[in-house]
Short mmCIF file of C-alpha atoms in Angstrom, two decimals:
data_model
loop_
_atom_site.label_atom_id
_atom_site.label_comp_id
_atom_site.label_asym_id
_atom_site.label_seq_id
_atom_site.Cartn_x
_atom_site.Cartn_y
_atom_site.Cartn_z
CA MET A 279 -5.94 -6.11 -24.34
CA THR A 280 -4.34 -4.44 -21.37
CA THR A 281 -4.90 -1.00 -20.02
CA ASP A 282 -2.03 -1.01 -17.53
CA LEU A 283 0.50 0.76 -19.72
CA HIS A 284 0.66 3.38 -16.96
CA HIS A 285 2.04 0.79 -14.61
CA LEU A 286 5.03 0.04 -16.77
CA ALA A 287 6.97 3.26 -16.10
CA ALA A 288 9.19 1.71 -13.41
CA ALA A 289 9.95 -1.39 -15.45
CA TYR A 290 10.61 0.82 -18.46
CA ALA A 291 13.09 2.98 -16.55
CA LEU A 292 14.90 -0.21 -15.48
CA ASP A 293 14.97 -1.38 -19.13
CA ALA A 294 12.97 -4.37 -17.95
CA LEU A 295 10.40 -4.38 -20.77
CA ASP A 296 10.83 -6.62 -23.78
CA GLY A 297 11.02 -5.12 -27.26
CA ALA A 298 7.33 -4.90 -28.12
CA GLU A 299 6.31 -3.55 -24.71
CA ARG A 300 9.16 -1.06 -24.72
CA ARG A 301 8.06 0.29 -28.09
CA ALA A 302 4.45 0.42 -26.97
CA PHE A 303 5.40 2.32 -23.84
CA GLU A 304 7.64 4.68 -25.79
CA ALA A 305 4.72 5.40 -28.07
CA HIS A 306 2.59 6.16 -25.06
CA TYR A 307 4.51 7.94 -22.34
CA PRO A 308 5.62 11.17 -24.01
CA SER A 309 1.98 12.11 -24.37
CA CYS A 310 1.00 10.99 -20.87
CA GLU A 311 1.86 13.53 -18.22
CA ILE A 312 1.81 11.05 -15.37
CA CYS A 313 3.98 8.48 -17.10
CA ALA A 314 6.44 11.10 -18.35
CA ALA A 315 6.88 12.44 -14.80
CA ASP A 316 7.22 8.89 -13.46
CA VAL A 317 9.88 8.03 -16.00
CA ASP A 318 11.86 11.16 -15.10
CA GLY A 319 11.70 10.32 -11.41
CA TYR A 320 12.65 6.68 -11.89
CA ARG A 321 15.50 7.61 -14.20
CA ALA A 322 17.05 9.63 -11.43
CA VAL A 323 16.89 6.44 -9.33
CA THR A 324 18.52 4.34 -12.04
CA GLY A 325 21.17 7.04 -12.40
CA SER A 326 21.99 6.54 -8.73
CA LEU A 327 21.91 2.75 -9.10
CA ALA A 328 24.44 3.10 -11.91
CA ALA A 329 26.69 5.51 -10.01
CA ALA A 330 26.70 3.12 -7.07
CA VAL A 331 28.56 0.48 -9.09
CA ALA A 332 31.03 2.90 -10.68
CA GLU A 333 34.22 1.22 -11.73
CA GLU A 334 37.41 2.30 -13.47
CA PRO A 335 37.94 0.95 -16.99
CA SER A 336 41.42 0.40 -18.38
CA ALA A 337 43.38 3.59 -18.94
CA ASP A 338 43.74 3.23 -22.70
CA LEU A 339 39.97 3.28 -23.26
CA ARG A 340 40.00 7.06 -23.17
CA SER A 341 42.33 7.39 -26.14
CA ARG A 342 40.37 4.76 -28.08
CA VAL A 343 37.18 6.76 -27.51
CA MET A 344 38.75 10.10 -28.33
CA ASN A 345 40.35 8.72 -31.50
CA GLU A 346 37.03 7.44 -32.74
CA VAL A 347 35.25 10.64 -31.77
CA ALA A 348 37.79 12.63 -33.78
CA VAL A 349 36.67 10.89 -36.97
CA THR A 350 32.94 10.66 -36.20
CA ARG A 351 30.44 13.15 -37.49
CA GLN A 352 27.81 14.36 -35.05
CA LEU A 353 24.11 14.25 -35.80
CA SER A 354 22.17 17.28 -36.82
CA PRO A 355 20.69 19.07 -33.81
CA LEU A 356 17.37 19.06 -35.63
CA SER A 357 15.84 15.84 -34.53
CA ALA A 358 12.62 14.26 -35.58
CA ARG A 359 12.50 12.72 -32.14
CA SER A 360 13.15 14.14 -28.74
CA SER A 361 16.57 13.57 -27.26
CA GLY A 362 15.17 11.21 -24.67
CA ASN A 363 14.46 8.52 -27.21
CA ASP A 364 18.03 8.09 -28.30
CA ALA A 365 18.02 4.30 -28.36
CA ALA A 366 14.89 4.23 -30.43
CA PHE A 367 16.49 6.83 -32.58
CA MET A 368 19.56 4.73 -33.18
CA ASP A 369 17.26 1.92 -34.27
CA ARG A 370 15.96 4.01 -37.09
CA ARG A 371 18.77 3.41 -39.48
CA ARG A 372 18.21 -0.31 -39.17
CA ARG A 373 14.53 0.24 -39.69
CA VAL A 374 15.09 2.24 -42.84
CA VAL A 375 16.90 -0.75 -44.25
CA ALA A 376 14.06 -2.96 -43.08
CA SER A 377 11.60 -0.56 -44.69
CA LEU A 378 13.36 -0.80 -48.02
CA ALA A 379 13.10 -4.55 -47.80
CA ALA A 380 9.46 -4.08 -46.91
CA VAL A 381 8.89 -1.96 -50.00
CA ALA A 382 10.24 -4.77 -52.12
CA ALA A 383 8.07 -7.25 -50.27
CA VAL A 384 4.96 -5.13 -50.67
CA ILE A 385 5.60 -4.61 -54.36
CA ALA A 386 6.15 -8.32 -54.83
CA PHE A 387 2.98 -8.92 -52.91
CA LEU A 388 1.08 -6.47 -55.07
CA VAL A 389 2.21 -8.09 -58.25
CA VAL A 390 1.04 -11.45 -57.01
CA GLY A 391 -1.98 -10.18 -55.14
CA ASN A 392 -3.26 -7.70 -57.69
CA ALA A 393 -6.10 -10.02 -58.60
CA PHE A 394 -7.85 -9.58 -55.32
CA LEU A 395 -6.96 -5.97 -54.98
CA ALA A 396 -8.71 -5.24 -58.24
CA SER A 397 -12.03 -4.58 -56.60
CA GLY A 398 -12.33 -0.84 -56.07
CA SER A 399 -9.40 0.10 -53.91
CA GLY A 400 -6.75 -1.45 -56.13
CA THR A 401 -6.06 1.75 -57.97
CA ASP A 402 -5.60 3.71 -54.77
CA PHE A 403 -3.15 1.15 -53.54
CA ASP A 404 -1.17 1.28 -56.71
CA ASP A 405 -1.15 5.06 -56.69
CA ILE A 406 0.09 5.27 -53.12
CA LEU A 407 2.74 2.68 -53.71
CA ALA A 408 3.82 4.39 -56.89
CA ALA A 409 3.99 7.79 -55.18
CA PRO A 410 7.59 8.99 -55.27
CA ASP A 411 7.43 9.86 -51.59
CA ALA A 412 5.87 6.58 -50.40
CA VAL A 413 7.33 5.49 -47.08
CA VAL A 414 6.75 1.94 -45.91
CA THR A 415 6.78 1.14 -42.21
CA ALA A 416 6.54 -2.35 -40.78
CA LEU A 417 4.61 -2.39 -37.51
CA ASP A 418 5.48 -4.97 -34.88
CA GLY A 419 2.88 -6.62 -32.73
CA GLU A 420 1.67 -9.81 -31.20
CA THR A 421 0.14 -11.64 -34.14
CA GLY A 422 0.48 -11.17 -37.85
CA SER A 423 2.02 -8.13 -39.42
CA ILE A 424 0.93 -4.69 -40.49
CA ARG A 425 2.59 -2.48 -43.06
CA VAL A 426 1.72 1.15 -43.51
CA VAL A 427 2.59 2.86 -46.77
CA TRP A 428 2.39 6.60 -46.41
CA SER A 429 2.42 9.26 -49.06
CA ALA A 430 2.68 12.71 -47.48
CA GLU A 431 2.15 14.23 -50.92
CA ARG A 432 -1.23 12.54 -51.24
CA ASP A 433 -2.04 12.72 -47.53
CA GLN A 434 -2.98 9.08 -47.69
CA VAL A 435 -1.82 5.83 -46.20
CA ALA A 436 -2.40 2.29 -47.37
CA VAL A 437 -2.71 -0.26 -44.60
CA PHE A 438 -1.77 -3.84 -45.42
CA ALA A 439 -2.17 -6.58 -42.88
CA ASN A 440 -2.29 -10.32 -42.79
CA GLY A 441 -3.19 -12.66 -39.97
CA LEU A 442 -4.71 -9.92 -37.86
CA ALA A 443 -6.84 -11.03 -34.92
CA ASP A 444 -10.52 -10.14 -34.79
CA PRO A 445 -10.58 -7.10 -32.46
CA GLY A 446 -13.84 -8.31 -30.89
CA ALA A 447 -17.49 -7.35 -31.14
CA GLY A 448 -18.09 -3.63 -31.38
CA LEU A 449 -14.36 -2.92 -31.64
CA LEU A 450 -12.00 -2.08 -34.45
CA TYR A 451 -8.40 -1.11 -35.06
CA GLU A 452 -7.37 2.52 -35.05
CA LEU A 453 -4.17 3.78 -36.63
CA TRP A 454 -2.30 6.62 -34.90
CA PHE A 455 0.29 8.94 -36.23
CA LEU A 456 2.99 9.24 -33.54
CA LEU A 457 4.13 12.83 -33.21
CA ASP A 458 6.96 14.39 -31.27
CA GLU A 459 4.37 15.25 -28.68
CA GLY A 460 1.35 13.00 -28.51
CA VAL A 461 -0.50 11.21 -31.24
CA SER A 462 -2.99 12.05 -33.95
CA PRO A 463 -5.73 9.70 -35.15
CA ALA A 464 -5.11 8.43 -38.67
CA GLY A 465 -8.19 6.30 -39.32
CA LEU A 466 -9.91 3.03 -38.64
CA PHE A 467 -9.59 -0.40 -40.19
CA GLN A 468 -10.98 -3.85 -39.78
CA PRO A 469 -9.62 -7.24 -40.86
CA ASP A 470 -11.83 -9.50 -42.96
CA SER A 471 -12.65 -13.01 -41.78
CA ASP A 472 -9.20 -14.17 -42.95
CA GLY A 473 -7.45 -11.46 -40.96
CA VAL A 474 -6.60 -9.52 -44.12
CA VAL A 475 -6.64 -5.71 -44.31
CA ARG A 476 -6.33 -3.66 -47.50
CA THR A 477 -7.47 -0.16 -46.62
CA VAL A 478 -6.63 3.30 -47.85
CA LEU A 479 -7.00 6.09 -45.29
CA ASP A 480 -6.88 9.84 -45.71
CA VAL A 481 -4.58 11.38 -43.13
CA ASP A 482 -3.75 14.87 -41.93
CA ASP A 483 -0.71 16.67 -43.20
CA LEU A 484 1.63 16.00 -40.28
CA SER A 485 5.25 15.17 -39.77
CA GLY A 486 5.31 12.23 -37.44
CA THR A 487 7.83 9.80 -36.09
CA GLY A 488 5.96 6.54 -36.46
CA TRP A 489 2.70 4.66 -36.39
CA GLY A 490 0.81 2.96 -33.61
CA VAL A 491 -2.32 0.84 -33.60
CA THR A 492 -4.79 0.38 -30.76
CA ILE A 493 -8.13 -1.34 -30.47
CA GLU A 494 -10.96 1.13 -30.02
CA PRO A 495 -14.74 1.11 -29.77
CA GLU A 496 -16.66 1.39 -33.02
CA GLY A 497 -16.48 4.93 -34.37
CA GLY A 498 -12.95 5.32 -33.10
CA SER A 499 -11.48 7.58 -30.43
CA ASP A 500 -9.76 10.95 -30.41
CA GLN A 501 -7.03 9.64 -28.14
CA PRO A 502 -5.98 6.02 -27.61
CA THR A 503 -8.03 4.40 -24.87
CA SER A 504 -6.16 1.10 -24.78
CA ALA A 505 -2.65 -0.26 -25.03
CA VAL A 506 -0.74 0.01 -28.28
CA VAL A 507 -0.88 -3.37 -30.02
CA TYR A 508 1.27 -2.58 -33.05
CA VAL A 509 3.93 0.04 -33.39
CA GLY A 510 6.54 1.05 -35.95
CA VAL A 511 9.05 3.88 -36.15
CA LEU A 512 9.41 5.88 -39.34
CA MET B 183 43.50 14.04 -5.43
CA ASN B 184 43.38 15.36 -8.95
CA ASP B 185 40.76 17.73 -10.25
CA VAL B 186 38.73 15.07 -11.95
CA ALA B 187 38.57 12.94 -8.84
CA ARG B 188 37.59 15.96 -6.79
CA LEU B 189 34.89 16.84 -9.25
CA ARG B 190 33.51 13.33 -9.02
CA LEU B 191 33.35 13.49 -5.29
CA LEU B 192 31.73 16.87 -5.46
CA ARG B 193 29.21 15.61 -7.90
CA SER B 194 28.15 12.83 -5.62
CA ALA B 195 28.08 15.04 -2.55
CA ALA B 196 26.23 18.01 -3.96
CA THR B 197 23.79 17.91 -6.78
CA SER B 198 23.93 21.45 -8.08
CA ALA B 199 27.13 23.01 -9.35
CA PRO B 200 29.10 20.00 -10.63
CA VAL B 201 26.07 18.65 -12.43
CA ASP B 202 25.95 21.97 -14.22
CA ASP B 203 29.56 21.35 -15.19
CA LEU B 204 28.55 18.08 -16.73
CA SER B 205 25.58 19.61 -18.44
CA ALA B 206 27.76 22.43 -19.74
CA ALA B 207 30.35 19.94 -20.99
CA LEU B 208 27.64 18.06 -22.84
CA VAL B 209 26.27 21.21 -24.42
CA ALA B 210 29.78 22.28 -25.50
CA ALA B 211 30.45 18.77 -26.83
CA GLY B 212 27.26 19.14 -28.82
CA ARG B 213 28.92 22.03 -30.62
CA GLY B 214 31.83 19.84 -31.61
CA ASP B 215 34.14 20.68 -28.70
CA GLU B 216 36.27 17.56 -28.29
CA ARG B 217 38.00 18.87 -25.18
CA ALA B 218 34.66 19.35 -23.48
CA PHE B 219 33.77 15.83 -24.53
CA GLY B 220 36.98 14.60 -22.95
CA ALA B 221 35.97 16.31 -19.71
CA LEU B 222 32.57 14.69 -19.95
CA TYR B 223 34.26 11.34 -20.40
CA ASP B 224 36.37 11.89 -17.29
CA LEU B 225 33.33 12.85 -15.25
CA THR B 226 31.17 9.93 -16.27
CA VAL B 227 33.23 6.98 -17.48
CA ARG B 228 33.36 5.16 -14.15
CA THR B 229 29.58 5.14 -13.91
CA VAL B 230 29.16 4.15 -17.54
CA PHE B 231 31.74 1.39 -17.45
CA GLY B 232 30.55 0.23 -14.03
CA ILE B 233 26.92 -0.25 -15.02
CA VAL B 234 27.77 -1.78 -18.37
CA ARG B 235 30.15 -4.24 -16.77
CA ARG B 236 27.61 -5.08 -14.10
CA VAL B 237 25.15 -6.10 -16.80
CA VAL B 238 27.40 -7.82 -19.33
CA ARG B 239 30.00 -9.03 -16.79
CA ASP B 240 32.76 -9.59 -19.28
CA PRO B 241 35.25 -6.70 -18.85
CA ALA B 242 36.47 -6.74 -22.46
CA MET B 243 32.92 -6.65 -23.80
CA ALA B 244 32.07 -3.96 -21.26
CA GLU B 245 34.89 -1.77 -22.58
CA GLU B 246 33.77 -2.31 -26.14
CA ILE B 247 30.22 -1.29 -25.24
CA THR B 248 31.47 1.65 -23.19
CA GLN B 249 33.32 2.87 -26.27
CA GLU B 250 30.14 2.51 -28.34
CA VAL B 251 28.21 4.43 -25.69
CA TYR B 252 30.61 7.36 -25.88
CA VAL B 253 30.59 7.45 -29.65
CA GLU B 254 26.79 7.44 -29.47
CA LEU B 255 26.88 10.22 -26.88
CA TRP B 256 29.17 12.23 -29.14
CA LYS B 257 26.81 11.82 -32.06
CA LEU B 258 23.73 12.60 -30.00
CA ALA B 259 25.24 15.47 -28.00
CA PRO B 260 23.87 18.14 -30.39
CA ARG B 261 20.40 16.88 -29.53
CA TYR B 262 20.79 16.89 -25.79
CA ASP B 263 18.15 19.08 -24.23
CA ALA B 264 18.99 20.12 -20.68
CA ASP B 265 15.30 20.70 -20.00
CA LYS B 266 14.53 17.05 -20.55
CA GLY B 267 16.44 15.76 -17.57
CA SER B 268 19.85 15.62 -16.00
CA ALA B 269 22.88 14.89 -18.14
CA SER B 270 24.07 12.15 -15.80
CA GLY B 271 20.67 10.46 -15.92
CA TRP B 272 20.60 10.69 -19.71
CA ILE B 273 24.07 9.18 -20.00
CA ALA B 274 23.35 6.36 -17.54
CA THR B 275 20.15 5.56 -19.41
CA ILE B 276 21.96 5.28 -22.73
CA ALA B 277 24.69 3.13 -21.19
CA HIS B 278 22.33 0.71 -19.45
CA ARG B 279 20.06 0.46 -22.46
CA ARG B 280 22.98 -0.40 -24.71
CA ALA B 281 24.26 -3.02 -22.30
CA VAL B 282 20.91 -4.80 -21.97
CA ASP B 283 20.29 -4.62 -25.69
CA ARG B 284 23.60 -6.33 -26.24
CA VAL B 285 23.00 -9.15 -23.80
CA ARG B 286 19.50 -9.66 -25.12
CA SER B 287 20.48 -9.68 -28.75
CA GLU B 288 23.33 -12.10 -28.35
CA GLN B 289 23.79 -15.59 -27.16
CA SER B 290 25.94 -14.04 -24.51
CA ARG B 291 23.16 -14.34 -22.01
CA ARG B 292 23.64 -18.06 -21.96
CA ASP B 293 27.40 -17.73 -21.77
CA ARG B 294 27.06 -15.25 -18.99
CA GLU B 295 24.88 -17.53 -16.96
CA VAL B 296 27.11 -20.49 -17.58
CA ALA B 297 30.00 -18.36 -16.42
CA ASP B 298 28.09 -17.54 -13.30
CA GLY B 299 27.86 -21.20 -12.54
CA ARG B 300 24.24 -20.96 -11.69
CA ARG B 301 21.40 -18.55 -11.68
CA ALA B 302 22.74 -15.47 -10.03
CA VAL B 303 20.47 -13.57 -7.73
CA PRO B 304 22.42 -10.43 -7.01
CA ASP B 305 22.38 -10.03 -3.30
CA PHE B 306 22.13 -6.86 -1.36
CA ASP B 307 25.89 -6.60 -1.11
CA ILE B 308 26.15 -6.24 -4.83
CA VAL B 309 26.54 -2.57 -4.21
CA SER B 310 29.19 -2.85 -1.55
CA GLU B 311 31.58 -5.08 -3.47
CA THR B 312 32.61 -2.39 -5.86
CA VAL B 313 34.91 0.55 -5.67
CA GLY B 314 31.96 2.72 -6.48
CA ASP B 315 31.28 6.30 -5.84
CA ASP B 316 31.41 6.29 -2.05
CA LEU B 317 28.64 8.67 -1.24
CA GLU B 318 26.31 7.54 -3.98
CA ARG B 319 26.96 3.95 -2.99
CA GLU B 320 26.01 4.67 0.60
CA ARG B 321 22.82 6.46 -0.41
CA VAL B 322 21.80 3.63 -2.70
CA ARG B 323 22.74 1.00 -0.14
CA HIS B 324 20.62 2.74 2.40
CA ALA B 325 17.68 3.15 0.03
CA LEU B 326 17.86 -0.48 -1.10
CA GLY B 327 17.94 -1.47 2.56
CA LEU B 328 14.51 0.04 3.06
CA LEU B 329 12.91 -2.17 0.43
CA SER B 330 11.39 -5.50 1.29
CA GLU B 331 13.59 -8.39 0.30
CA THR B 332 11.33 -9.32 -2.60
CA GLN B 333 11.24 -5.76 -3.90
CA ARG B 334 15.01 -5.47 -3.69
CA GLU B 335 15.46 -8.75 -5.46
CA ALA B 336 13.14 -7.72 -8.30
CA VAL B 337 14.73 -4.28 -8.76
CA THR B 338 18.33 -5.53 -8.69
CA LEU B 339 17.68 -8.54 -10.92
CA ALA B 340 16.08 -6.21 -13.44
CA TYR B 341 18.61 -3.40 -13.34
CA TYR B 342 21.93 -5.00 -12.45
CA GLY B 343 20.99 -8.36 -13.93
CA GLY B 344 19.69 -6.76 -17.13
CA HIS B 345 16.62 -8.99 -17.07
CA THR B 346 13.13 -8.15 -18.29
CA TYR B 347 10.42 -8.38 -15.69
CA ARG B 348 9.20 -11.52 -17.44
CA GLU B 349 12.62 -13.07 -17.02
CA VAL B 350 12.68 -12.00 -13.40
CA ALA B 351 9.31 -13.69 -12.92
CA ALA B 352 10.66 -16.88 -14.49
CA LEU B 353 13.84 -16.75 -12.42
CA LEU B 354 11.92 -16.32 -9.19
CA ASP B 355 9.04 -18.54 -10.25
CA VAL B 356 6.42 -15.96 -9.39
CA ALA B 357 3.67 -14.37 -11.46
CA GLU B 358 4.63 -11.60 -13.89
CA GLY B 359 2.09 -9.26 -12.34
CA THR B 360 3.67 -9.83 -8.95
CA VAL B 361 7.08 -8.87 -10.27
CA LYS B 362 5.69 -5.76 -11.94
CA THR B 363 4.15 -4.73 -8.64
CA ARG B 364 7.34 -5.40 -6.69
CA ILE B 365 9.36 -3.38 -9.19
CA ARG B 366 6.94 -0.50 -9.09
CA ASP B 367 6.61 -0.41 -5.32
CA GLY B 368 10.37 -0.77 -4.92
CA MET B 369 11.11 2.02 -7.35
CA ILE B 370 8.60 4.35 -5.70
CA LYS B 371 10.28 3.78 -2.34
CA MET B 372 13.71 4.32 -3.86
CA ARG B 373 12.58 7.50 -5.53
CA ASP B 374 11.11 8.86 -2.31
CA GLN B 375 14.12 7.81 -0.29
CA LEU B 376 16.67 9.25 -2.68
CA GLY B 377 14.79 12.51 -2.53
CA VAL B 378 14.13 12.64 -6.20
CA THR B 379 11.38 14.96 -7.21
CA PRO B 380 10.04 14.00 -10.59
#
């Protein structure tokens, strides 16, 4: 577990983080005043670095661009995300497709795995999955995988995970709802000895942009106190 | 000198009025104004194409990505928020991000490095080889000159080389933490030198 997310602002501005770290930092910095200011400052530097290598493209590029623009619809100005996270935003379409695949995978899993879901929480799982508004998000991280199925109608999420590492003595995983500004705690979960998680959490009625997971001391935290270990965009 | 060229020069020399022009063009483009978008293209395409080509190297691929960048800018223009930073910074960020994503997602990295003959450590003169935006180029050259050699190497390999800091560490055969520190210290110096107030 690292706590040096704050030190990644320069590398982030240079696009020098790999995918997982970039997503983790993007989940972190909008809610961190210091990092947000650092990113702004460094982006002005990278803007200068870019301008310093300015170069003329071929003359016909302009008409190619303008022709495509003429037949391209613009996005709605009402964005779930801030305009700064455009690249992440453009990823969302791909993720929606991935999410649909994930729904199928989770349903297939449920059919097969229903036997060991039967104890107690099985019904909740089924209900959340069956909710017409269920949204499945696959979270990326170091080891194993986490899927979060969210029903805004029910104000509940189901957390599925396999192969999750033991967070360590006195620690557990905390799920965060990523908001336009900052994060909101969404509950705690713990893998069993096989690294399996099947937990239903009650969540606040919020409109978020994704999910993040950190490792926190027992009892949980109000704000993340460590680096994001899993993250997924809605 | 035509108007566009003069605007470019103005933009690099002063940071107030012409930037507002760009910002205004972006806002108008966000309302579907294709002419304003054309003006925005004229003001920024050299920077966009220049940085994309620097990263991907292949001119044809660079033009293809540049086109994608502008279509993305057109789509995103309604969401541009002038309060969240300068238009030129926003545009450069989108362009660089798209270029590195392309080289990282494709095999092209290998091709690129084969084409380079050997591992390419961009030297200090990387900035002077190009046509560039004269004044901006001088400012950046000067600022890069104030970095230690190792800081400069880390910053330019990351930004112009399109490498992650982990890749930079592997290329230079130094610890990842060392590269992170060099990048951070280098960027702080650049920021202070270029007179950027966050």
